[in-house]
Amino acid sequence: MPLNLVIIFGSVRSDRQGIKAVKFVQRQLEERGHRVTLVDPMEYKLPLLDRMYKEHAPGTAPEQLERLAALYRAADGFVIVTAEYNHAAPPALVNLLDHFYEEYSFRPSAIVSYSGSSFGGVRAVSHLRDMLAELGMASIPSHFPIPKVYAAFDDAGVPADKAYLRRFDRFASELEWYAQALRTARQEGLPRQAA
């Protein structure tokens, strides 16, 4: 069953290599029949967090926050694409995530991490898992690390090694299971404390 998935990308660097991974992920999910929307901080250019979306009076939030809130409420799940900066997620990603809270609730997330080293951004994942759980979009058990991202994909997101396709199939299948299960559970009603 098709899902409505949102990719949240976290880099604003001028020579960002992670966009190659984003293109790969987006294409793979679309080929699986899902509706996929990319949230790129280069497009939204949110200011450093001063006021969360929920702290604005109804109808007074900036237009870009209203668009994101509507997008997130309609989502069945999120794919977070993160680099690793000093063993943590990039500031642009953290800032983008911090603007919202309830809009993420009871939806799964899946983490794609990358780096220029052979570790593939895995040290940022543990930091990010805690944050995503607090935001109400706990991450699935698997994650998708991409080492040496500059060589892993071409500029269009085509993988240099076909093994990425096999690995992504398993990762996406797990995300699909969680997203479908939680979509069904949300339709049946939320826990009392969340209502």
C-alpha atoms as a PDB file:
ATOM      1  CA  MET A   1       0.000   0.000   0.000  1.00  0.00           C
ATOM      2  CA  PRO A   2       1.523   3.388  -0.966  1.00  0.00           C
ATOM      3  CA  LEU A   3       2.764   5.561   1.875  1.00  0.00           C
ATOM      4  CA  ASN A   4       3.182   9.302   2.212  1.00  0.00           C
ATOM      5  CA  LEU A   5       6.838   9.701   3.230  1.00  0.00           C
ATOM      6  CA  VAL A   6       8.853  12.818   4.023  1.00  0.00           C
ATOM      7  CA  ILE A   7      12.619  12.964   3.624  1.00  0.00           C
ATOM      8  CA  ILE A   8      14.191  15.498   5.978  1.00  0.00           C
ATOM      9  CA  PHE A   9      17.695  16.428   4.847  1.00  0.00           C
ATOM     10  CA  GLY A  10      20.072  18.175   7.189  1.00  0.00           C
ATOM     11  CA  SER A  11      22.897  19.831   5.299  1.00  0.00           C
ATOM     12  CA  VAL A  12      23.304  23.420   4.141  1.00  0.00           C
ATOM     13  CA  ARG A  13      26.965  23.209   3.142  1.00  0.00           C
ATOM     14  CA  SER A  14      27.804  24.718  -0.239  1.00  0.00           C
ATOM     15  CA  ASP A  15      29.501  21.544  -1.510  1.00  0.00           C
ATOM     16  CA  ARG A  16      27.206  19.090   0.233  1.00  0.00           C
ATOM     17  CA  GLN A  17      27.683  15.513  -0.886  1.00  0.00           C
ATOM     18  CA  GLY A  18      24.700  14.130   1.005  1.00  0.00           C
ATOM     19  CA  ILE A  19      22.328  15.392  -1.673  1.00  0.00           C
ATOM     20  CA  LYS A  20      23.509  12.444  -3.765  1.00  0.00           C
ATOM     21  CA  ALA A  21      22.277  10.082  -1.057  1.00  0.00           C
ATOM     22  CA  VAL A  22      18.989  12.006  -0.864  1.00  0.00           C
ATOM     23  CA  LYS A  23      18.442  11.559  -4.613  1.00  0.00           C
ATOM     24  CA  PHE A  24      19.127   7.832  -4.300  1.00  0.00           C
ATOM     25  CA  VAL A  25      16.726   7.429  -1.359  1.00  0.00           C
ATOM     26  CA  GLN A  26      13.981   9.467  -2.995  1.00  0.00           C
ATOM     27  CA  ARG A  27      14.182   7.531  -6.253  1.00  0.00           C
ATOM     28  CA  GLN A  28      14.166   4.160  -4.498  1.00  0.00           C
ATOM     29  CA  LEU A  29      11.107   5.033  -2.408  1.00  0.00           C
ATOM     30  CA  GLU A  30       9.238   6.428  -5.418  1.00  0.00           C
ATOM     31  CA  GLU A  31      10.014   3.267  -7.389  1.00  0.00           C
ATOM     32  CA  ARG A  32       8.397   1.325  -4.540  1.00  0.00           C
ATOM     33  CA  GLY A  33       5.196   3.288  -5.232  1.00  0.00           C
ATOM     34  CA  HIS A  34       5.332   5.805  -2.378  1.00  0.00           C
ATOM     35  CA  ARG A  35       4.624   9.527  -2.469  1.00  0.00           C
ATOM     36  CA  VAL A  36       7.842  11.208  -1.338  1.00  0.00           C
ATOM     37  CA  THR A  37       8.422  14.839  -0.410  1.00  0.00           C
ATOM     38  CA  LEU A  38      11.848  16.300   0.308  1.00  0.00           C
ATOM     39  CA  VAL A  39      12.294  18.912   3.041  1.00  0.00           C
ATOM     40  CA  ASP A  40      15.595  20.651   2.340  1.00  0.00           C
ATOM     41  CA  PRO A  41      16.826  23.347   4.743  1.00  0.00           C
ATOM     42  CA  MET A  42      18.357  25.161   1.749  1.00  0.00           C
ATOM     43  CA  GLU A  43      14.815  25.666   0.445  1.00  0.00           C
ATOM     44  CA  TYR A  44      13.024  26.448   3.703  1.00  0.00           C
ATOM     45  CA  LYS A  45      15.778  28.570   5.314  1.00  0.00           C
ATOM     46  CA  LEU A  46      14.202  28.473   8.759  1.00  0.00           C
ATOM     47  CA  PRO A  47      15.736  30.902  11.246  1.00  0.00           C
ATOM     48  CA  LEU A  48      17.454  29.582  14.339  1.00  0.00           C
ATOM     49  CA  LEU A  49      14.689  28.395  16.601  1.00  0.00           C
ATOM     50  CA  ASP A  50      13.056  31.235  18.487  1.00  0.00           C
ATOM     51  CA  ARG A  51       9.483  29.996  18.609  1.00  0.00           C
ATOM     52  CA  MET A  52       8.156  26.523  17.836  1.00  0.00           C
ATOM     53  CA  TYR A  53       5.234  26.151  15.442  1.00  0.00           C
ATOM     54  CA  LYS A  54       2.908  25.297  18.330  1.00  0.00           C
ATOM     55  CA  GLU A  55       3.868  28.507  20.152  1.00  0.00           C
ATOM     56  CA  HIS A  56       2.295  30.682  17.464  1.00  0.00           C
ATOM     57  CA  ALA A  57      -1.375  31.576  17.825  1.00  0.00           C
ATOM     58  CA  PRO A  58      -3.502  29.644  15.299  1.00  0.00           C
ATOM     59  CA  GLY A  59      -3.107  31.140  11.832  1.00  0.00           C
ATOM     60  CA  THR A  60      -0.164  33.380  12.770  1.00  0.00           C
ATOM     61  CA  ALA A  61       2.815  31.096  12.125  1.00  0.00           C
ATOM     62  CA  PRO A  62       5.099  31.986   9.206  1.00  0.00           C
ATOM     63  CA  GLU A  63       3.911  30.482   5.916  1.00  0.00           C
ATOM     64  CA  GLN A  64       6.813  28.023   5.653  1.00  0.00           C
ATOM     65  CA  LEU A  65       5.999  26.611   9.097  1.00  0.00           C
ATOM     66  CA  GLU A  66       2.334  26.224   8.139  1.00  0.00           C
ATOM     67  CA  ARG A  67       3.379  24.332   4.982  1.00  0.00           C
ATOM     68  CA  LEU A  68       5.683  22.032   6.937  1.00  0.00           C
ATOM     69  CA  ALA A  69       3.082  21.410   9.665  1.00  0.00           C
ATOM     70  CA  ALA A  70       0.516  20.339   7.062  1.00  0.00           C
ATOM     71  CA  LEU A  71       3.077  18.147   5.305  1.00  0.00           C
ATOM     72  CA  TYR A  72       4.146  16.461   8.541  1.00  0.00           C
ATOM     73  CA  ARG A  73       0.566  15.840   9.730  1.00  0.00           C
ATOM     74  CA  ALA A  74      -0.177  14.048   6.440  1.00  0.00           C
ATOM     75  CA  ALA A  75       2.981  11.913   6.597  1.00  0.00           C
ATOM     76  CA  ASP A  76       3.006   8.205   7.343  1.00  0.00           C
ATOM     77  CA  GLY A  77       6.704   8.236   8.150  1.00  0.00           C
ATOM     78  CA  PHE A  78       9.956  10.154   7.901  1.00  0.00           C
ATOM     79  CA  VAL A  79      13.384   9.405   6.463  1.00  0.00           C
ATOM     80  CA  ILE A  80      16.064  11.499   8.123  1.00  0.00           C
ATOM     81  CA  VAL A  81      19.224  11.940   6.027  1.00  0.00           C
ATOM     82  CA  THR A  82      22.077  13.101   8.231  1.00  0.00           C
ATOM     83  CA  ALA A  83      25.748  13.833   8.012  1.00  0.00           C
ATOM     84  CA  GLU A  84      27.968  13.506  11.057  1.00  0.00           C
ATOM     85  CA  TYR A  85      29.450  16.672  12.526  1.00  0.00           C
ATOM     86  CA  ASN A  86      31.587  16.059  15.620  1.00  0.00           C
ATOM     87  CA  HIS A  87      29.817  12.760  16.365  1.00  0.00           C
ATOM     88  CA  ALA A  88      26.377  14.405  16.158  1.00  0.00           C
ATOM     89  CA  ALA A  89      23.725  15.522  13.698  1.00  0.00           C
ATOM     90  CA  PRO A  90      24.340  18.803  11.819  1.00  0.00           C
ATOM     91  CA  PRO A  91      22.954  22.011  13.374  1.00  0.00           C
ATOM     92  CA  ALA A  92      20.732  22.671  10.338  1.00  0.00           C
ATOM     93  CA  LEU A  93      19.014  19.312  10.829  1.00  0.00           C
ATOM     94  CA  VAL A  94      18.530  19.810  14.560  1.00  0.00           C
ATOM     95  CA  ASN A  95      17.124  23.293  13.971  1.00  0.00           C
ATOM     96  CA  LEU A  96      14.748  22.007  11.280  1.00  0.00           C
ATOM     97  CA  LEU A  97      13.485  19.215  13.526  1.00  0.00           C
ATOM     98  CA  ASP A  98      13.122  21.393  16.634  1.00  0.00           C
ATOM     99  CA  HIS A  99      10.488  23.673  15.106  1.00  0.00           C
ATOM    100  CA  PHE A 100       7.817  20.947  15.456  1.00  0.00           C
ATOM    101  CA  TYR A 101       6.635  18.375  17.955  1.00  0.00           C
ATOM    102  CA  GLU A 102       3.070  17.028  17.830  1.00  0.00           C
ATOM    103  CA  GLU A 103       3.158  16.930  14.027  1.00  0.00           C
ATOM    104  CA  TYR A 104       5.659  14.039  14.186  1.00  0.00           C
ATOM    105  CA  SER A 105       3.828  12.003  16.809  1.00  0.00           C
ATOM    106  CA  PHE A 106       3.160   8.302  16.340  1.00  0.00           C
ATOM    107  CA  ARG A 107       4.968   8.158  12.987  1.00  0.00           C
ATOM    108  CA  PRO A 108       8.165   6.145  12.474  1.00  0.00           C
ATOM    109  CA  SER A 109      11.439   7.541  11.279  1.00  0.00           C
ATOM    110  CA  ALA A 110      14.281   5.828   9.476  1.00  0.00           C
ATOM    111  CA  ILE A 111      17.829   7.185   9.529  1.00  0.00           C
ATOM    112  CA  VAL A 112      20.179   7.380   6.556  1.00  0.00           C
ATOM    113  CA  SER A 113      23.608   8.537   7.700  1.00  0.00           C
ATOM    114  CA  TYR A 114      26.641   9.442   5.633  1.00  0.00           C
ATOM    115  CA  SER A 115      30.158  10.760   5.932  1.00  0.00           C
ATOM    116  CA  GLY A 116      33.319  11.180   3.939  1.00  0.00           C
ATOM    117  CA  SER A 117      35.020   8.584   6.141  1.00  0.00           C
ATOM    118  CA  SER A 118      34.598   4.837   6.279  1.00  0.00           C
ATOM    119  CA  PHE A 119      32.258   5.063   9.303  1.00  0.00           C
ATOM    120  CA  GLY A 120      29.281   6.344   7.298  1.00  0.00           C
ATOM    121  CA  GLY A 121      28.035   8.766   9.934  1.00  0.00           C
ATOM    122  CA  VAL A 122      27.108   6.040  12.416  1.00  0.00           C
ATOM    123  CA  ARG A 123      28.170   8.068  15.468  1.00  0.00           C
ATOM    124  CA  ALA A 124      25.528  10.705  14.677  1.00  0.00           C
ATOM    125  CA  VAL A 125      22.821   8.028  14.661  1.00  0.00           C
ATOM    126  CA  SER A 126      22.797   7.342  18.412  1.00  0.00           C
ATOM    127  CA  HIS A 127      22.469  11.065  19.129  1.00  0.00           C
ATOM    128  CA  LEU A 128      19.687  11.378  16.575  1.00  0.00           C
ATOM    129  CA  ARG A 129      17.760   8.314  17.820  1.00  0.00           C
ATOM    130  CA  ASP A 130      17.317   9.923  21.248  1.00  0.00           C
ATOM    131  CA  MET A 131      16.099  13.155  19.697  1.00  0.00           C
ATOM    132  CA  LEU A 132      13.671  11.459  17.300  1.00  0.00           C
ATOM    133  CA  ALA A 133      12.178   9.370  20.106  1.00  0.00           C
ATOM    134  CA  GLU A 134      11.615  12.517  22.180  1.00  0.00           C
ATOM    135  CA  LEU A 135       9.886  14.133  19.196  1.00  0.00           C
ATOM    136  CA  GLY A 136       7.471  11.189  18.941  1.00  0.00           C
ATOM    137  CA  MET A 137       8.885   9.633  15.774  1.00  0.00           C
ATOM    138  CA  ALA A 138      11.053   6.851  17.120  1.00  0.00           C
ATOM    139  CA  SER A 139      13.434   5.391  14.568  1.00  0.00           C
ATOM    140  CA  ILE A 140      13.155   1.884  13.210  1.00  0.00           C
ATOM    141  CA  PRO A 141      15.816  -0.562  14.474  1.00  0.00           C
ATOM    142  CA  SER A 142      17.796  -0.604  11.212  1.00  0.00           C
ATOM    143  CA  HIS A 143      19.602   2.343   9.755  1.00  0.00           C
ATOM    144  CA  PHE A 144      21.318   2.925   6.399  1.00  0.00           C
ATOM    145  CA  PRO A 145      24.948   4.093   6.713  1.00  0.00           C
ATOM    146  CA  ILE A 146      26.808   5.409   3.659  1.00  0.00           C
ATOM    147  CA  PRO A 147      30.599   5.626   3.981  1.00  0.00           C
ATOM    148  CA  LYS A 148      32.661   7.758   1.597  1.00  0.00           C
ATOM    149  CA  VAL A 149      29.515   9.396   0.261  1.00  0.00           C
ATOM    150  CA  TYR A 150      31.471  11.430  -2.315  1.00  0.00           C
ATOM    151  CA  ALA A 151      32.217   8.183  -4.204  1.00  0.00           C
ATOM    152  CA  ALA A 152      29.121   6.132  -3.310  1.00  0.00           C
ATOM    153  CA  PHE A 153      26.782   7.847  -5.818  1.00  0.00           C
ATOM    154  CA  ASP A 154      27.068   9.995  -8.899  1.00  0.00           C
ATOM    155  CA  ASP A 155      25.485  13.450  -8.990  1.00  0.00           C
ATOM    156  CA  ALA A 156      22.118  11.940  -9.975  1.00  0.00           C
ATOM    157  CA  GLY A 157      22.164   9.544  -7.012  1.00  0.00           C
ATOM    158  CA  VAL A 158      23.012   6.414  -9.002  1.00  0.00           C
ATOM    159  CA  PRO A 159      25.017   4.033  -6.778  1.00  0.00           C
ATOM    160  CA  ALA A 160      28.526   3.016  -7.750  1.00  0.00           C
ATOM    161  CA  ASP A 161      27.930  -0.377  -6.122  1.00  0.00           C
ATOM    162  CA  LYS A 162      24.713  -2.357  -6.717  1.00  0.00           C
ATOM    163  CA  ALA A 163      24.936  -3.622  -3.120  1.00  0.00           C
ATOM    164  CA  TYR A 164      23.308  -0.330  -2.099  1.00  0.00           C
ATOM    165  CA  LEU A 165      20.135  -1.457  -3.887  1.00  0.00           C
ATOM    166  CA  ARG A 166      19.979  -4.739  -1.947  1.00  0.00           C
ATOM    167  CA  ARG A 167      20.732  -3.041   1.367  1.00  0.00           C
ATOM    168  CA  PHE A 168      18.142  -0.356   0.740  1.00  0.00           C
ATOM    169  CA  ASP A 169      15.463  -2.929  -0.077  1.00  0.00           C
ATOM    170  CA  ARG A 170      15.748  -4.437   3.416  1.00  0.00           C
ATOM    171  CA  PHE A 171      15.862  -1.003   5.063  1.00  0.00           C
ATOM    172  CA  ALA A 172      12.813   0.262   3.124  1.00  0.00           C
ATOM    173  CA  SER A 173      10.837  -2.915   3.840  1.00  0.00           C
ATOM    174  CA  GLU A 174      11.311  -2.363   7.564  1.00  0.00           C
ATOM    175  CA  LEU A 175      10.236   1.285   7.319  1.00  0.00           C
ATOM    176  CA  GLU A 176       7.167   0.265   5.301  1.00  0.00           C
ATOM    177  CA  TRP A 177       6.138  -2.271   7.939  1.00  0.00           C
ATOM    178  CA  TYR A 178       6.368   0.249  10.774  1.00  0.00           C
ATOM    179  CA  ALA A 179       4.702   3.042   8.777  1.00  0.00           C
ATOM    180  CA  GLN A 180       1.754   0.840   7.771  1.00  0.00           C
ATOM    181  CA  ALA A 181       1.337  -0.550  11.287  1.00  0.00           C
ATOM    182  CA  LEU A 182       1.376   2.891  12.890  1.00  0.00           C
ATOM    183  CA  ARG A 183      -0.940   4.338  10.236  1.00  0.00           C
ATOM    184  CA  THR A 184      -3.487   1.649  11.086  1.00  0.00           C
ATOM    185  CA  ALA A 185      -3.010   2.256  14.813  1.00  0.00           C
ATOM    186  CA  ARG A 186      -3.453   6.050  14.411  1.00  0.00           C
ATOM    187  CA  GLN A 187      -6.714   5.453  12.530  1.00  0.00           C
ATOM    188  CA  GLU A 188      -7.959   3.360  15.436  1.00  0.00           C
ATOM    189  CA  GLY A 189      -7.160   6.117  17.934  1.00  0.00           C
ATOM    190  CA  LEU A 190      -4.262   7.526  19.914  1.00  0.00           C
ATOM    191  CA  PRO A 191      -3.370   6.707  23.519  1.00  0.00           C
ATOM    192  CA  ARG A 192      -5.381   8.702  26.057  1.00  0.00           C
ATOM    193  CA  GLN A 193      -2.467  10.873  27.204  1.00  0.00           C
ATOM    194  CA  ALA A 194      -1.826  11.979  23.588  1.00  0.00           C
ATOM    195  CA  ALA A 195      -5.417  12.877  22.767  1.00  0.00           C
END
